[in-house]
Amino acid sequence: METRLSKRLATVADYVPQGARLADVGSDHAYLPLFLVEQDRIEFAVAGEVVQGPYQSALQNVEQAGQSDKISVRLANGLAAVEQVDRISTVTIAGMGGRLIADILEAGKDKLVSVERLILQPNNREDDVRRWLVAHDFQIIAEEILEENDKIYEILVAEKGKSDLTADQLRFGPCLLIDQSATFQKKWLKELDKLAYALEQVPLERQSDRSAISQKIQQIQEVLHVSK
Ligand code: SAM
């Protein structure tokens, strides 16, 4: 049976180069590497998982699909799943918080020396991921924003290269900021509502908390060109 991907994972898959040697960190059911192998899109994959349950389900799915020669399922923390002999060219990390993704990249940065592309899908704190990329000479070459099941996801694609991002680019995404798609606007208008509500709850005497929230509100208003 062919593996089917969610719109979110299918968008991640779209950015995996033809013939890549992939490491999918936090692979859970191994759906992403299975799909890519079935489509003849990749040469080899490591499916890394740190938790027993998801590791076992990845292992079982890969064995049942008869793809154990092309997908190596490994129980390991982050990029510790990867060895030099694997000659990994692309790393995907999807469906985790941005802080955790940045921590995984930081802990495994020695494994990234010959990696050509990172495809990252943080569920939140995208700015933490962008900050890590800039600090470690990865340049964002593409970004996607999409909605699925009432959730909005961002996907960041990066390759080696120096870049510098402004505060707005770190928060909103250098490519997403230019595109300003309907989904982008929806995400940030929702965030604006949340912040306006939060501001109402903060007592007037807590001036520094209020001004921090007000600054965030102002930044979004400026980017979206909406008035107060
Ligand atoms: N990547 C899949 C996706 O996007 O649909 C699965 C996402 S699932 C929500 C996150 C997975 O990452 C879980 O299976 C979890 O066990 C795994 N994970 C979390 N931290 C990890 C780490 N440090 N190393 C490897 N896997 C990790």
PDB file of N, CA, C and O and ligand atoms in Angstrom, residues 8-9 25-26 28 49-51 54 76-78 94-96 100 104, ligand 1:
ATOM      1  N   ARG A   8       0.814  19.026   5.098  1.00  0.00           N
ATOM      2  CA  ARG A   8       2.009  19.559   5.775  1.00  0.00           C
ATOM      3  C   ARG A   8       3.251  18.754   5.401  1.00  0.00           C
ATOM      4  O   ARG A   8       4.259  19.310   4.949  1.00  0.00           O
ATOM      5  N   LEU A   9       3.182  17.426   5.560  1.00  0.00           N
ATOM      6  CA  LEU A   9       4.362  16.603   5.254  1.00  0.00           C
ATOM      7  C   LEU A   9       4.631  16.543   3.752  1.00  0.00           C
ATOM      8  O   LEU A   9       5.778  16.441   3.331  1.00  0.00           O
ATOM      9  N   VAL A  25      14.574  13.388  11.278  1.00  0.00           N
ATOM     10  CA  VAL A  25      14.713  13.323  12.740  1.00  0.00           C
ATOM     11  C   VAL A  25      13.331  13.484  13.378  1.00  0.00           C
ATOM     12  O   VAL A  25      12.610  14.437  13.074  1.00  0.00           O
ATOM     13  N   GLY A  26      12.964  12.548  14.248  1.00  0.00           N
ATOM     14  CA  GLY A  26      11.627  12.561  14.838  1.00  0.00           C
ATOM     15  C   GLY A  26      10.647  12.017  13.821  1.00  0.00           C
ATOM     16  O   GLY A  26       9.654  12.630  13.466  1.00  0.00           O
ATOM     17  N   ASP A  28       8.680   9.353  13.701  1.00  0.00           N
ATOM     18  CA  ASP A  28       7.429   8.740  14.165  1.00  0.00           C
ATOM     19  C   ASP A  28       7.095   7.494  13.329  1.00  0.00           C
ATOM     20  O   ASP A  28       7.770   6.491  13.448  1.00  0.00           O
ATOM     21  N   GLU A  49      14.387   8.225  15.698  1.00  0.00           N
ATOM     22  CA  GLU A  49      13.356   8.438  16.722  1.00  0.00           C
ATOM     23  C   GLU A  49      13.960   8.231  18.106  1.00  0.00           C
ATOM     24  O   GLU A  49      14.739   7.317  18.322  1.00  0.00           O
ATOM     25  N   VAL A  50      13.564   9.097  19.034  1.00  0.00           N
ATOM     26  CA  VAL A  50      14.132   9.000  20.381  1.00  0.00           C
ATOM     27  C   VAL A  50      13.203   8.231  21.332  1.00  0.00           C
ATOM     28  O   VAL A  50      13.626   7.799  22.399  1.00  0.00           O
ATOM     29  N   VAL A  51      11.937   8.065  20.950  1.00  0.00           N
ATOM     30  CA  VAL A  51      10.956   7.416  21.841  1.00  0.00           C
ATOM     31  C   VAL A  51      10.630   6.010  21.313  1.00  0.00           C
ATOM     32  O   VAL A  51      10.430   5.831  20.103  1.00  0.00           O
ATOM     33  N   PRO A  54       7.075   5.347  18.978  1.00  0.00           N
ATOM     34  CA  PRO A  54       7.186   5.783  17.577  1.00  0.00           C
ATOM     35  C   PRO A  54       8.310   5.069  16.823  1.00  0.00           C
ATOM     36  O   PRO A  54       8.186   4.805  15.619  1.00  0.00           O
ATOM     37  N   ALA A  76      17.506   6.964  18.495  1.00  0.00           N
ATOM     38  CA  ALA A  76      18.589   7.881  18.867  1.00  0.00           C
ATOM     39  C   ALA A  76      18.025   9.277  19.112  1.00  0.00           C
ATOM     40  O   ALA A  76      16.960   9.635  18.592  1.00  0.00           O
ATOM     41  N   ASN A  77      18.787  10.032  19.884  1.00  0.00           N
ATOM     42  CA  ASN A  77      18.401  11.413  20.181  1.00  0.00           C
ATOM     43  C   ASN A  77      18.903  12.346  19.065  1.00  0.00           C
ATOM     44  O   ASN A  77      20.108  12.466  18.852  1.00  0.00           O
ATOM     45  N   GLY A  78      17.980  12.971  18.371  1.00  0.00           N
ATOM     46  CA  GLY A  78      18.337  13.975  17.362  1.00  0.00           C
ATOM     47  C   GLY A  78      19.283  13.453  16.295  1.00  0.00           C
ATOM     48  O   GLY A  78      19.117  12.342  15.765  1.00  0.00           O
ATOM     49  N   ALA A  94      10.408  17.785  11.452  1.00  0.00           N
ATOM     50  CA  ALA A  94       9.055  18.337  11.339  1.00  0.00           C
ATOM     51  C   ALA A  94       8.195  17.964  12.537  1.00  0.00           C
ATOM     52  O   ALA A  94       8.387  16.925  13.168  1.00  0.00           O
ATOM     53  N   GLY A  95       7.250  18.857  12.830  1.00  0.00           N
ATOM     54  CA  GLY A  95       6.236  18.543  13.833  1.00  0.00           C
ATOM     55  C   GLY A  95       6.693  18.693  15.269  1.00  0.00           C
ATOM     56  O   GLY A  95       6.130  18.056  16.161  1.00  0.00           O
ATOM     57  N   MET A  96       7.695  19.520  15.507  1.00  0.00           N
ATOM     58  CA  MET A  96       8.160  19.774  16.887  1.00  0.00           C
ATOM     59  C   MET A  96       8.207  21.277  17.119  1.00  0.00           C
ATOM     60  O   MET A  96       8.194  22.062  16.173  1.00  0.00           O
ATOM     61  N   LEU A 100      12.906  23.192  20.351  1.00  0.00           N
ATOM     62  CA  LEU A 100      13.452  21.827  20.310  1.00  0.00           C
ATOM     63  C   LEU A 100      14.230  21.602  19.008  1.00  0.00           C
ATOM     64  O   LEU A 100      15.327  21.008  19.021  1.00  0.00           O
ATOM     65  N   ILE A 104      18.102  20.553  18.789  1.00  0.00           N
ATOM     66  CA  ILE A 104      18.569  19.354  18.072  1.00  0.00           C
ATOM     67  C   ILE A 104      19.673  19.732  17.080  1.00  0.00           C
ATOM     68  O   ILE A 104      20.705  19.064  16.976  1.00  0.00           O
TER      69      ILE A 104
HETATM   70  N1  SAM B   1       8.022  14.210  11.962  1.00  0.00           N
HETATM   71  C1  SAM B   1       6.683  13.626  12.067  1.00  0.00           C
HETATM   72  C2  SAM B   1       5.671  14.580  11.502  1.00  0.00           C
HETATM   73  O1  SAM B   1       6.014  15.742  11.282  1.00  0.00           O
HETATM   74  O2  SAM B   1       4.516  14.180  11.312  1.00  0.00           O
HETATM   75  C3  SAM B   1       6.364  13.291  13.507  1.00  0.00           C
HETATM   76  C4  SAM B   1       6.103  14.471  14.385  1.00  0.00           C
HETATM   77  S1  SAM B   1       5.847  13.985  16.040  1.00  0.00           S
HETATM   78  C5  SAM B   1       4.736  15.180  16.584  1.00  0.00           C
HETATM   79  C6  SAM B   1       7.379  14.417  16.787  1.00  0.00           C
HETATM   80  C7  SAM B   1       8.268  13.204  16.921  1.00  0.00           C
HETATM   81  O3  SAM B   1       9.578  13.645  17.239  1.00  0.00           O
HETATM   82  C8  SAM B   1       7.820  12.277  18.039  1.00  0.00           C
HETATM   83  O4  SAM B   1       7.677  10.978  17.532  1.00  0.00           O
HETATM   84  C9  SAM B   1       8.959  12.373  19.063  1.00  0.00           C
HETATM   85  O5  SAM B   1       9.178  11.164  19.742  1.00  0.00           O
HETATM   86  C10 SAM B   1      10.132  12.756  18.176  1.00  0.00           C
HETATM   87  N2  SAM B   1      11.233  13.459  18.850  1.00  0.00           N
HETATM   88  C11 SAM B   1      11.150  14.443  19.758  1.00  0.00           C
HETATM   89  N3  SAM B   1      12.380  14.836  20.153  1.00  0.00           N
HETATM   90  C12 SAM B   1      13.261  14.074  19.467  1.00  0.00           C
HETATM   91  C13 SAM B   1      14.678  13.985  19.442  1.00  0.00           C
HETATM   92  N4  SAM B   1      15.427  14.771  20.215  1.00  0.00           N
HETATM   93  N5  SAM B   1      15.249  13.073  18.626  1.00  0.00           N
HETATM   94  C14 SAM B   1      14.493  12.272  17.839  1.00  0.00           C
HETATM   95  N6  SAM B   1      13.143  12.297  17.836  1.00  0.00           N
HETATM   96  C15 SAM B   1      12.540  13.182  18.632  1.00  0.00           C
END
